[in-house]
Short mmCIF file of C-alpha atoms in Angstrom, two decimals:
data_model
loop_
_atom_site.label_atom_id
_atom_site.label_comp_id
_atom_site.label_asym_id
_atom_site.label_seq_id
_atom_site.Cartn_x
_atom_site.Cartn_y
_atom_site.Cartn_z
CA UNK A 551 0.00 0.00 0.00
CA UNK A 552 1.39 3.39 -1.01
CA UNK A 553 1.21 5.85 1.92
CA UNK A 554 2.65 8.76 0.00
CA UNK A 555 0.37 11.72 -0.53
CA UNK A 556 0.56 13.10 -4.07
CA UNK A 557 1.79 16.69 -4.14
CA UNK A 558 0.53 19.15 -6.71
CA UNK A 559 2.84 21.88 -7.94
CA UNK A 560 1.05 25.19 -7.30
CA UNK A 561 4.01 27.43 -8.01
CA UNK A 562 2.91 27.87 -11.58
CA UNK A 563 -0.53 29.37 -11.42
CA UNK A 564 -2.11 30.62 -14.59
CA UNK A 565 -3.83 33.92 -13.83
CA UNK A 566 -6.65 34.86 -16.15
CA UNK A 567 -6.54 38.51 -17.16
CA UNK A 568 -9.55 40.11 -18.87
CA UNK A 569 -8.87 40.73 -22.50
CA UNK A 570 -8.80 44.30 -23.67
CA UNK A 571 -10.79 45.21 -26.73
CA UNK A 572 -9.23 46.93 -29.66
CA UNK A 573 -10.72 50.26 -28.62
CA UNK A 574 -9.30 50.06 -25.10
CA UNK A 575 -5.82 49.45 -26.48
CA UNK A 576 -5.89 52.39 -28.89
CA UNK A 577 -8.22 54.91 -27.31
CA UNK A 578 -6.22 57.59 -25.42
CA UNK A 579 -9.41 58.72 -23.67
CA UNK A 580 -8.90 55.93 -21.13
CA UNK A 581 -6.59 58.35 -19.29
CA UNK A 582 -9.11 61.16 -19.50
CA UNK A 583 -12.77 60.37 -19.96
CA UNK A 584 -14.49 62.18 -22.80
CA UNK A 585 -18.16 61.47 -22.21
CA UNK A 586 -20.18 61.10 -25.38
CA UNK A 587 -23.70 62.54 -25.55
CA UNK A 588 -26.49 59.98 -25.70
CA UNK A 589 -30.21 60.12 -26.43
CA UNK A 590 -32.85 57.84 -25.01
CA UNK A 591 -35.70 57.57 -22.49
CA UNK A 592 -33.41 57.07 -19.48
CA UNK A 593 -31.27 60.03 -20.46
CA UNK A 594 -34.36 62.18 -20.97
CA UNK A 595 -35.73 61.15 -17.58
CA UNK A 596 -32.39 61.87 -15.90
CA UNK A 597 -32.19 65.33 -17.47
CA UNK A 598 -35.71 66.34 -16.50
CA UNK A 599 -35.26 64.86 -13.03
CA UNK A 600 -31.99 66.75 -12.63
CA UNK A 601 -33.64 69.94 -13.87
CA UNK A 602 -36.37 69.59 -11.22
CA UNK A 603 -33.80 68.81 -8.53
CA UNK A 604 -31.63 71.84 -9.39
CA UNK A 605 -34.74 74.05 -9.64
CA UNK A 606 -35.89 73.02 -6.16
CA UNK A 607 -32.39 73.55 -4.79
CA UNK A 608 -32.30 77.08 -6.19
CA UNK A 609 -35.91 77.98 -5.26
CA UNK A 610 -36.30 76.66 -1.70
CA UNK A 611 -34.10 79.23 0.11
CA UNK A 612 -36.09 82.08 -1.51
CA UNK A 613 -39.42 80.89 -0.09
CA UNK A 614 -40.94 83.11 2.60
CA UNK A 615 -43.12 82.19 5.56
CA UNK A 616 -44.57 84.71 8.02
CA UNK A 617 -42.23 87.37 6.67
CA UNK A 618 -39.11 85.23 7.20
CA UNK A 619 -37.04 82.81 5.15
CA UNK A 620 -39.05 79.60 5.21
CA UNK A 621 -36.06 77.26 5.51
CA UNK A 622 -33.04 78.68 7.31
CA UNK A 623 -30.39 76.63 9.10
CA UNK A 624 -28.95 79.42 11.24
CA UNK A 625 -25.90 77.87 12.87
CA UNK A 626 -24.78 81.11 14.54
CA UNK A 627 -28.12 81.46 16.34
CA UNK A 628 -28.39 77.66 16.79
CA UNK A 629 -31.84 77.72 15.23
CA UNK A 630 -33.14 75.65 12.31
CA UNK A 631 -36.38 76.94 10.80
CA UNK A 632 -38.61 74.80 8.57
CA UNK A 633 -41.70 76.91 7.82
CA UNK A 634 -43.70 76.85 11.10
CA UNK A 635 -41.30 74.40 12.78
CA UNK A 636 -38.23 75.72 14.58
CA UNK A 637 -35.62 73.30 15.88
CA UNK A 638 -33.11 74.09 18.60
CA UNK A 639 -30.09 72.20 19.94
CA UNK A 640 -32.52 70.68 22.45
CA UNK A 641 -34.37 69.12 19.47
CA UNK A 642 -31.30 67.25 18.28
CA UNK A 643 -33.20 63.97 18.40
CA UNK A 644 -35.44 65.16 15.55
CA UNK A 645 -32.43 65.81 13.34
CA UNK A 646 -31.02 62.43 14.35
CA UNK A 647 -34.26 60.72 13.27
CA UNK A 648 -34.15 62.58 9.93
CA UNK A 649 -30.59 61.40 9.23
CA UNK A 650 -31.42 57.84 10.27
CA UNK A 651 -34.46 57.80 7.98
CA UNK A 652 -32.36 59.14 5.08
CA UNK A 653 -29.77 56.40 5.66
CA UNK A 654 -32.30 53.56 5.77
CA UNK A 655 -34.14 54.96 2.75
CA UNK A 656 -30.83 54.86 0.87
CA UNK A 657 -30.23 51.28 2.03
CA UNK A 658 -33.72 50.24 0.94
CA UNK A 659 -33.43 51.80 -2.52
CA UNK A 660 -29.92 50.42 -3.01
CA UNK A 661 -31.01 46.89 -2.12
CA UNK A 662 -33.85 47.12 -4.61
CA UNK A 663 -32.42 49.11 -7.53
CA UNK A 664 -28.68 49.45 -6.97
CA UNK A 665 -26.96 52.84 -7.13
CA UNK A 666 -29.83 54.78 -8.68
CA UNK A 667 -29.19 57.54 -6.12
CA UNK A 668 -25.75 58.02 -7.68
CA UNK A 669 -27.06 57.95 -11.22
CA UNK A 670 -30.12 60.17 -10.91
CA UNK A 671 -30.08 62.21 -7.67
CA UNK A 672 -26.52 62.67 -6.42
CA UNK A 673 -25.44 66.34 -6.70
CA UNK A 674 -22.01 65.24 -7.93
CA UNK A 675 -23.59 63.45 -10.89
CA UNK A 676 -26.08 66.25 -11.60
CA UNK A 677 -23.47 69.01 -11.60
CA UNK A 678 -20.99 66.86 -13.57
CA UNK A 679 -23.53 66.34 -16.34
CA UNK A 680 -24.30 70.07 -16.24
CA UNK A 681 -20.61 70.91 -16.70
CA UNK A 682 -20.24 68.30 -19.47
CA UNK A 683 -23.20 69.89 -21.27
CA UNK A 684 -21.49 73.31 -21.11
CA UNK A 685 -18.27 71.68 -22.31
CA UNK A 686 -20.07 70.29 -25.36
CA UNK A 687 -21.55 73.71 -26.16
CA UNK A 688 -18.13 75.38 -26.31
CA UNK A 689 -15.85 72.56 -27.48
CA UNK A 690 -18.15 70.27 -29.47
CA UNK A 691 -18.81 66.55 -29.31
CA UNK A 692 -16.58 63.83 -27.94
CA UNK A 693 -14.22 63.49 -30.92
CA UNK A 694 -14.04 67.27 -31.37
CA UNK A 695 -12.99 67.68 -27.75
CA UNK A 696 -10.33 65.00 -28.13
CA UNK A 697 -8.90 66.71 -31.21
CA UNK A 698 -9.07 70.12 -29.54
CA UNK A 699 -6.99 68.89 -26.59
CA UNK A 700 -4.37 67.47 -28.96
CA UNK A 701 -4.00 70.77 -30.83
CA UNK A 702 -1.42 73.37 -29.79
CA UNK A 703 -2.80 76.45 -28.09
CA UNK A 704 -4.19 78.96 -30.59
CA UNK A 705 -6.83 81.67 -30.42
CA UNK A 706 -9.72 79.30 -31.23
CA UNK A 707 -8.68 76.86 -28.53
CA UNK A 708 -8.03 79.70 -26.06
CA UNK A 709 -11.45 81.32 -26.34
CA UNK A 710 -13.29 78.00 -26.25
CA UNK A 711 -11.42 76.82 -23.16
CA UNK A 712 -11.66 80.26 -21.55
CA UNK A 713 -15.42 80.60 -21.98
CA UNK A 714 -15.94 77.03 -20.81
CA UNK A 715 -14.08 77.61 -17.55
CA UNK A 716 -15.74 80.99 -17.08
CA UNK A 717 -19.18 79.38 -17.40
CA UNK A 718 -18.11 76.67 -14.95
CA UNK A 719 -17.03 79.31 -12.43
CA UNK A 720 -20.29 81.25 -12.82
CA UNK A 721 -22.37 78.12 -12.24
CA UNK A 722 -20.16 77.16 -9.30
CA UNK A 723 -20.48 80.63 -7.76
CA UNK A 724 -24.27 80.68 -8.09
CA UNK A 725 -24.40 77.16 -6.64
CA UNK A 726 -22.24 78.20 -3.70
CA UNK A 727 -24.26 81.35 -3.00
CA UNK A 728 -27.46 79.31 -3.04
CA UNK A 729 -26.00 76.65 -0.75
CA UNK A 730 -24.68 79.18 1.76
CA UNK A 731 -28.10 80.86 1.52
CA UNK A 732 -29.54 77.89 3.39
CA UNK A 733 -27.43 78.91 6.42
CA UNK A 734 -27.69 82.70 6.28
CA UNK A 735 -30.48 84.97 4.96
CA UNK A 736 -30.09 84.55 1.21
CA UNK A 737 -31.44 87.95 0.16
CA UNK A 738 -28.91 89.81 2.29
CA UNK A 739 -26.16 87.39 1.22
CA UNK A 740 -26.59 88.07 -2.51
CA UNK A 741 -26.68 91.83 -2.01
CA UNK A 742 -23.77 91.96 0.43
CA UNK A 743 -21.63 89.65 -1.67
CA UNK A 744 -21.87 91.67 -4.87
CA UNK A 745 -21.31 95.00 -3.06
CA UNK A 746 -18.36 93.48 -1.14
CA UNK A 747 -19.89 93.87 2.32
CA UNK A 748 -20.12 90.19 3.23
CA UNK A 749 -18.74 89.07 6.57
CA UNK A 750 -15.55 87.01 6.70
CA UNK A 751 -17.09 83.59 7.34
CA UNK A 752 -19.88 84.06 4.80
CA UNK A 753 -17.43 85.18 2.11
CA UNK A 754 -15.01 82.38 2.98
CA UNK A 755 -17.81 79.80 2.73
CA UNK A 756 -18.98 81.14 -0.64
CA UNK A 757 -15.52 81.03 -2.20
CA UNK A 758 -14.67 77.68 -0.59
CA UNK A 759 -17.77 75.95 -1.97
CA UNK A 760 -17.32 77.72 -5.31
CA UNK A 761 -13.91 76.17 -5.86
CA UNK A 762 -15.11 72.83 -4.47
CA UNK A 763 -17.96 72.75 -7.00
CA UNK A 764 -15.70 73.90 -9.81
CA UNK A 765 -13.07 71.31 -8.96
CA UNK A 766 -15.43 68.40 -8.29
CA UNK A 767 -17.74 68.77 -11.29
CA UNK A 768 -15.23 70.26 -13.72
CA UNK A 769 -11.98 68.42 -13.04
CA UNK A 770 -12.35 65.50 -10.63
CA UNK A 771 -15.70 64.19 -11.90
CA UNK A 772 -15.56 60.39 -11.84
CA UNK A 773 -12.68 60.44 -9.32
CA UNK A 774 -15.18 61.56 -6.68
CA UNK A 775 -17.31 58.49 -7.46
CA UNK A 776 -14.53 55.93 -7.80
CA UNK A 777 -11.95 56.98 -5.20
CA UNK A 778 -13.39 59.49 -2.72
CA UNK A 779 -17.07 58.73 -2.14
CA UNK A 780 -17.35 56.04 0.59
CA UNK A 781 -20.75 54.92 -0.72
CA UNK A 782 -19.07 53.39 -3.77
CA UNK A 783 -17.05 51.15 -1.47
CA UNK A 784 -19.72 49.79 0.82
CA UNK A 785 -22.77 49.80 -1.47
CA UNK A 786 -21.95 46.30 -2.75
CA UNK A 787 -22.65 44.96 0.75
CA UNK A 788 -26.34 45.78 0.18
CA UNK A 789 -26.49 44.06 -3.20
CA UNK A 790 -27.82 40.55 -3.65
CA UNK A 791 -28.70 38.40 -6.64
CA UNK A 792 -32.16 40.03 -6.86
CA UNK A 793 -30.93 43.64 -6.93
CA UNK A 794 -31.73 45.48 -10.15
CA UNK A 795 -28.54 46.81 -11.71
CA UNK A 796 -27.38 47.84 -15.17
CA UNK A 797 -26.12 44.56 -16.64
CA UNK A 798 -24.85 43.18 -19.91
CA UNK A 799 -26.31 39.88 -21.12
CA UNK A 800 -23.28 37.78 -22.13
CA UNK A 801 -25.38 34.81 -23.25
CA UNK A 802 -26.93 36.97 -25.91
CA UNK A 803 -24.03 39.31 -26.69
CA UNK A 804 -21.01 37.00 -26.95
CA UNK A 805 -19.02 36.55 -29.03
CA UNK A 806 -18.61 40.20 -29.95
CA UNK A 807 -17.64 41.38 -33.39
CA UNK A 808 -18.45 43.84 -36.20
CA UNK A 809 -20.82 42.84 -38.94
CA UNK A 810 -22.95 44.26 -41.74
CA UNK A 811 -26.54 45.23 -41.11
CA UNK A 812 -27.56 42.88 -43.89
CA UNK A 813 -26.10 39.87 -42.12
CA UNK A 814 -28.90 37.70 -40.73
CA UNK A 815 -28.93 36.49 -37.15
CA UNK A 816 -28.86 32.86 -38.26
CA UNK A 817 -25.70 33.52 -40.20
CA UNK A 818 -24.21 35.27 -37.18
CA UNK A 819 -24.96 32.27 -34.99
CA UNK A 820 -23.24 30.02 -37.48
CA UNK A 821 -20.16 32.21 -37.21
CA UNK A 822 -20.39 32.12 -33.41
CA UNK A 823 -21.22 35.84 -33.10
CA UNK A 824 -23.68 37.31 -30.61
CA UNK A 825 -25.66 40.53 -30.81
CA UNK A 826 -22.84 42.79 -29.51
CA UNK A 827 -21.19 44.47 -32.48
CA UNK A 828 -18.33 45.80 -30.29
CA UNK A 829 -19.07 49.41 -31.21
CA UNK A 830 -17.72 50.60 -27.87
CA UNK A 831 -20.51 53.17 -27.48
CA UNK A 832 -21.44 51.80 -24.06
CA UNK A 833 -17.96 52.78 -22.84
CA UNK A 834 -17.91 56.16 -24.56
CA UNK A 835 -21.14 57.33 -22.91
CA UNK A 836 -20.20 56.06 -19.42
CA UNK A 837 -19.40 58.96 -17.04
CA UNK A 838 -16.99 56.76 -15.06
CA UNK A 839 -15.35 55.21 -18.13
CA UNK A 840 -16.03 51.55 -17.38
CA UNK A 841 -16.96 48.76 -19.78
CA UNK A 842 -20.23 47.30 -18.50
CA UNK A 843 -19.55 44.17 -20.55
CA UNK A 844 -16.89 43.18 -18.00
CA UNK A 845 -19.60 42.59 -15.42
CA UNK A 846 -20.78 44.45 -12.32
CA UNK A 847 -18.18 46.97 -11.10
CA UNK A 848 -18.23 49.26 -8.10
CA UNK A 849 -17.60 52.27 -10.37
CA UNK A 850 -20.98 51.81 -12.07
CA UNK A 851 -23.44 54.47 -10.87
CA UNK A 852 -26.51 52.93 -12.55
CA UNK A 853 -27.18 56.03 -14.64
CA UNK A 854 -28.38 53.93 -17.60
CA UNK A 855 -26.44 55.86 -20.26
CA UNK A 856 -25.06 52.61 -21.66
CA UNK A 857 -28.59 51.19 -21.80
CA UNK A 858 -29.78 54.01 -24.05
CA UNK A 859 -26.65 53.82 -26.21
CA UNK A 860 -26.91 50.06 -26.68
CA UNK A 861 -30.65 50.12 -27.36
CA UNK A 862 -30.07 52.73 -30.05
CA UNK A 863 -27.54 50.47 -31.73
CA UNK A 864 -29.82 47.45 -31.46
CA UNK A 865 -32.65 49.40 -33.11
CA UNK A 866 -30.39 50.37 -36.01
CA UNK A 867 -29.23 46.78 -36.44
CA UNK A 868 -32.78 45.46 -36.24
CA UNK A 869 -32.07 43.44 -33.09
CA UNK A 870 -34.27 43.30 -29.98
CA UNK A 871 -33.39 45.88 -27.36
CA UNK A 872 -32.20 44.93 -23.88
CA UNK A 873 -28.71 43.60 -24.53
CA UNK A 874 -27.75 46.00 -21.73
CA UNK A 875 -30.64 46.61 -19.34
CA UNK A 876 -31.75 46.97 -15.75
CA UNK A 877 -32.01 43.40 -14.54
CA UNK A 878 -30.88 41.07 -11.78
CA UNK A 879 -28.21 38.42 -11.56
CA UNK A 880 -30.95 35.84 -10.95
CA UNK A 881 -32.81 36.80 -14.11
CA UNK A 882 -29.63 36.78 -16.20
CA UNK A 883 -29.07 33.22 -15.01
CA UNK A 884 -32.53 32.19 -16.14
CA UNK A 885 -34.19 32.31 -12.72
CA UNK A 886 -37.06 34.32 -11.31
CA UNK A 887 -36.36 37.53 -9.41
CA UNK A 888 -37.85 37.71 -5.92
CA UNK A 889 -38.92 41.28 -5.23
CA UNK A 890 -40.17 40.55 -1.71
CA UNK A 891 -37.27 39.06 0.22
CA UNK A 892 -36.11 39.17 3.86
CA UNK A 893 -33.43 41.84 3.44
CA UNK A 894 -35.72 44.24 1.57
CA UNK A 895 -38.61 43.63 3.97
CA UNK A 896 -36.28 44.21 6.91
CA UNK A 897 -35.15 47.58 5.56
CA UNK A 898 -38.79 48.53 4.84
CA UNK A 899 -39.91 47.64 8.38
CA UNK A 900 -37.07 49.55 10.01
CA UNK A 901 -37.66 52.54 7.71
CA UNK A 902 -41.37 52.60 8.55
CA UNK A 903 -40.56 52.38 12.26
CA UNK A 904 -38.09 55.27 12.04
CA UNK A 905 -40.65 57.41 10.19
CA UNK A 906 -43.19 56.57 12.89
CA UNK A 907 -40.80 57.66 15.62
CA UNK A 908 -40.11 60.94 13.80
CA UNK A 909 -43.82 61.69 13.37
CA UNK A 910 -44.43 60.87 17.03
CA UNK A 911 -41.61 63.22 18.10
CA UNK A 912 -43.02 66.05 15.99
CA UNK A 913 -46.62 65.56 17.15
CA UNK A 914 -45.67 65.37 20.84
CA UNK A 915 -43.16 68.21 20.68
CA UNK A 916 -43.99 71.10 23.02
CA UNK A 917 -42.95 74.51 21.60
CA UNK A 918 -41.88 75.65 25.06
CA UNK A 919 -38.94 74.77 27.28
CA UNK A 920 -38.31 75.89 30.84
CA UNK A 921 -35.07 75.53 32.79
CA UNK A 922 -34.90 76.42 36.49
CA UNK A 923 -31.68 77.44 38.20
CA UNK A 924 -31.57 77.84 41.95
CA UNK A 925 -29.68 80.68 43.59
CA UNK A 926 -26.48 78.98 44.70
CA UNK A 927 -25.12 81.91 46.70
CA UNK A 928 -27.82 81.60 49.34
CA UNK A 929 -29.95 78.46 49.76
CA UNK A 930 -32.69 80.39 51.56
CA UNK A 931 -33.27 83.59 53.50
CA UNK A 932 -35.72 84.83 56.11
CA UNK A 933 -37.67 88.00 55.38
CA UNK A 934 -38.51 90.72 57.89
CA UNK A 935 -42.06 89.42 58.23
CA UNK A 936 -40.88 85.91 59.17
CA UNK A 937 -41.29 84.17 55.82
CA UNK A 938 -38.78 81.75 54.29
CA UNK A 939 -37.77 82.71 50.74
CA UNK A 940 -36.03 80.78 47.94
CA UNK A 941 -34.76 82.49 44.79
CA UNK A 942 -34.94 80.88 41.34
CA UNK A 943 -33.97 81.94 37.82
CA UNK A 944 -36.37 80.83 35.09
CA UNK A 945 -35.09 80.45 31.52
CA UNK A 946 -38.12 80.30 29.20
CA UNK A 947 -37.41 79.29 25.60
CA UNK A 948 -40.18 80.08 23.10
CA UNK A 949 -39.66 77.48 20.35
CA UNK A 950 -42.42 78.91 18.18
CA UNK A 951 -42.02 81.78 15.71
CA UNK A 952 -44.69 84.02 17.28
CA UNK A 953 -44.88 86.25 20.35
CA UNK A 954 -46.24 84.23 23.29
CA UNK A 955 -47.60 85.15 26.73
CA UNK A 956 -46.94 82.77 29.57
CA UNK A 957 -48.35 82.56 33.09
CA UNK A 958 -46.09 81.44 35.94
CA UNK A 959 -47.42 79.66 39.02
CA UNK A 960 -46.18 77.40 41.82
CA UNK A 961 -47.70 74.16 43.11
CA UNK A 962 -46.81 72.14 46.19
CA UNK A 963 -46.67 74.89 48.82
CA UNK A 964 -49.59 75.97 50.96
CA UNK A 965 -50.24 79.73 51.24
CA UNK A 966 -47.08 80.63 49.32
CA UNK A 967 -46.27 83.97 47.78
CA UNK A 968 -44.71 84.35 44.31
CA UNK A 969 -42.51 87.42 44.15
CA UNK A 970 -41.80 88.60 40.60
CA UNK A 971 -43.68 88.67 37.32
CA UNK A 972 -46.30 85.97 37.09
CA UNK A 973 -46.97 86.81 33.44
CA UNK A 974 -44.27 87.33 30.82
CA UNK A 975 -44.08 87.91 27.05
CA UNK A 976 -41.45 86.09 24.99
CA UNK A 977 -40.69 86.76 21.35
CA UNK A 978 -40.56 83.81 18.95
CA UNK A 979 -37.22 82.03 19.05
CA UNK A 980 -35.96 83.91 22.11
CA UNK A 981 -34.86 82.90 25.60
CA UNK A 982 -36.42 84.99 28.36
CA UNK A 983 -34.71 85.09 31.76
CA UNK A 984 -36.97 85.85 34.71
CA UNK A 985 -35.80 85.81 38.38
CA UNK A 986 -38.60 84.87 40.80
CA UNK A 987 -38.79 84.24 44.53
CA UNK A 988 -41.10 81.90 46.41
CA UNK A 989 -41.87 82.78 50.03
CA UNK A 990 -43.88 80.80 52.57
CA UNK A 991 -44.55 80.70 56.30
CA UNK A 992 -42.19 78.07 57.84
CA UNK A 993 -45.10 76.62 59.84
CA UNK A 994 -46.66 75.53 56.50
CA UNK A 995 -43.60 73.53 55.49
CA UNK A 996 -43.81 69.77 55.88
CA UNK A 997 -40.01 69.32 55.91
CA UNK A 998 -36.78 71.26 55.49
CA UNK A 999 -36.54 70.01 51.87
CA UNK A 1000 -39.84 70.03 50.04
CA UNK A 1001 -40.55 69.27 46.37
CA UNK A 1002 -42.44 71.95 44.49
CA UNK A 1003 -43.54 72.40 40.86
CA UNK A 1004 -43.18 75.61 38.87
CA UNK A 1005 -45.80 75.72 36.10
CA UNK A 1006 -45.43 77.82 32.93
CA UNK A 1007 -48.47 77.77 30.67
CA UNK A 1008 -49.64 79.58 27.57
CA UNK A 1009 -51.36 79.15 24.20
CA UNK A 1010 -49.62 77.87 21.03
CA UNK A 1011 -50.03 79.07 17.42
CA UNK A 1012 -53.08 76.86 16.89
CA UNK A 1013 -54.84 78.25 19.98
CA UNK A 1014 -54.25 75.11 22.04
CA UNK A 1015 -53.09 75.31 25.64
CA UNK A 1016 -49.48 74.34 26.32
CA UNK A 1017 -48.03 73.70 29.74
CA UNK A 1018 -44.60 72.81 31.09
CA UNK A 1019 -44.31 71.58 34.66
CA UNK A 1020 -40.79 71.60 36.10
CA UNK A 1021 -39.98 70.15 39.50
CA UNK A 1022 -37.51 71.75 41.89
CA UNK A 1023 -36.94 71.93 45.65
CA UNK A 1024 -37.75 74.45 48.33
CA UNK A 1025 -35.10 74.47 51.08
CA UNK A 1026 -35.19 75.64 54.70
CA UNK A 1027 -32.38 75.06 57.22
#
């Protein structure tokens, strides 16, 4: 019996490298991506969707409500206004719920339809396409831009490049002014900026975000998506075999190769050719410069540009569309896609729960906050008429946007006397400080340390009564 274990030589491992097509070997645009314009339903939808998104972004800070900017995230005053709702640092839980909901909504959409956020809603993608559109207007189509960059600098090249970069800077500046206008009154910002009276931090923010927008959308472009954005790195964790992504059908497309339009599909099958004619248009229209035919890649932002380009070619060749399409790995393998699955249901349940918590927080939110600070210099004092007196400082925060009147009262002490204003007026969004004293006959005290309740009550914007009851202690000896 042979007890020797056969040993296999693993020092010579044949590594399979993906073959490069003829275009990838010759095309110098692989170092710099020259995005080709494409027409199709997905591209039309993306453009209109982007137009609506940019329009809302530019319009929202100009909306007015009750004579004020409707949405203003005033960091200096620590006050975030959303129409009739004003949030303060004490309402940080509401902002936390909003961010949590946004995160789980992104997870849910990604699990279902891949990186459609990146392809259709991400500001980086929207502004990049906007800058590419301006680039085409001044420098021409893809091949014209490639030839222009290879030419030596002359007057024609100078004015085209100069006007392109000037238009980029103008768009970037308007974008920055609008963005900063969410954090400072936008009407004053525009006026002060163009008459050079803007404060240091406002001016710094405007110029900082201007050059960030200009650099990101004009120069870095796909680098933001492929190397800087963390979402590109971890989004694959949320994918599964039933996630809809932009995919190439290799069973139908391979083997690739050029052919005449007159060549029948039966003849192509006899030659071993698939429907892909290797025109390379799917690569030329890709904003990140990938070849979707190599399979799912983390650089793909699911914009669908290659889908429109390929469908256009298929129509011209007389082939069925859908060689590149939104589909799932399961469906490409001949299986049935399961829309309702545990991961997607889990995200949906958590998302619904988070939305419920946010709605509950908003509905139960009281637009009034009261803080009580005892006088620490003297725990108590005795008055000339024999009463025991404690001094408190009330900080009343009016979280609404309207002037409110509040009544102050004390519960828990028999025959007490409240010294100070028992009715105060507080402007919307202000903190009112009111010192009050509570005096009582010592014979009416049950102990030397007695719990009392200071009640502040008023009427909210809808005419409903609001009341805040804050407990504190009355001390004696």
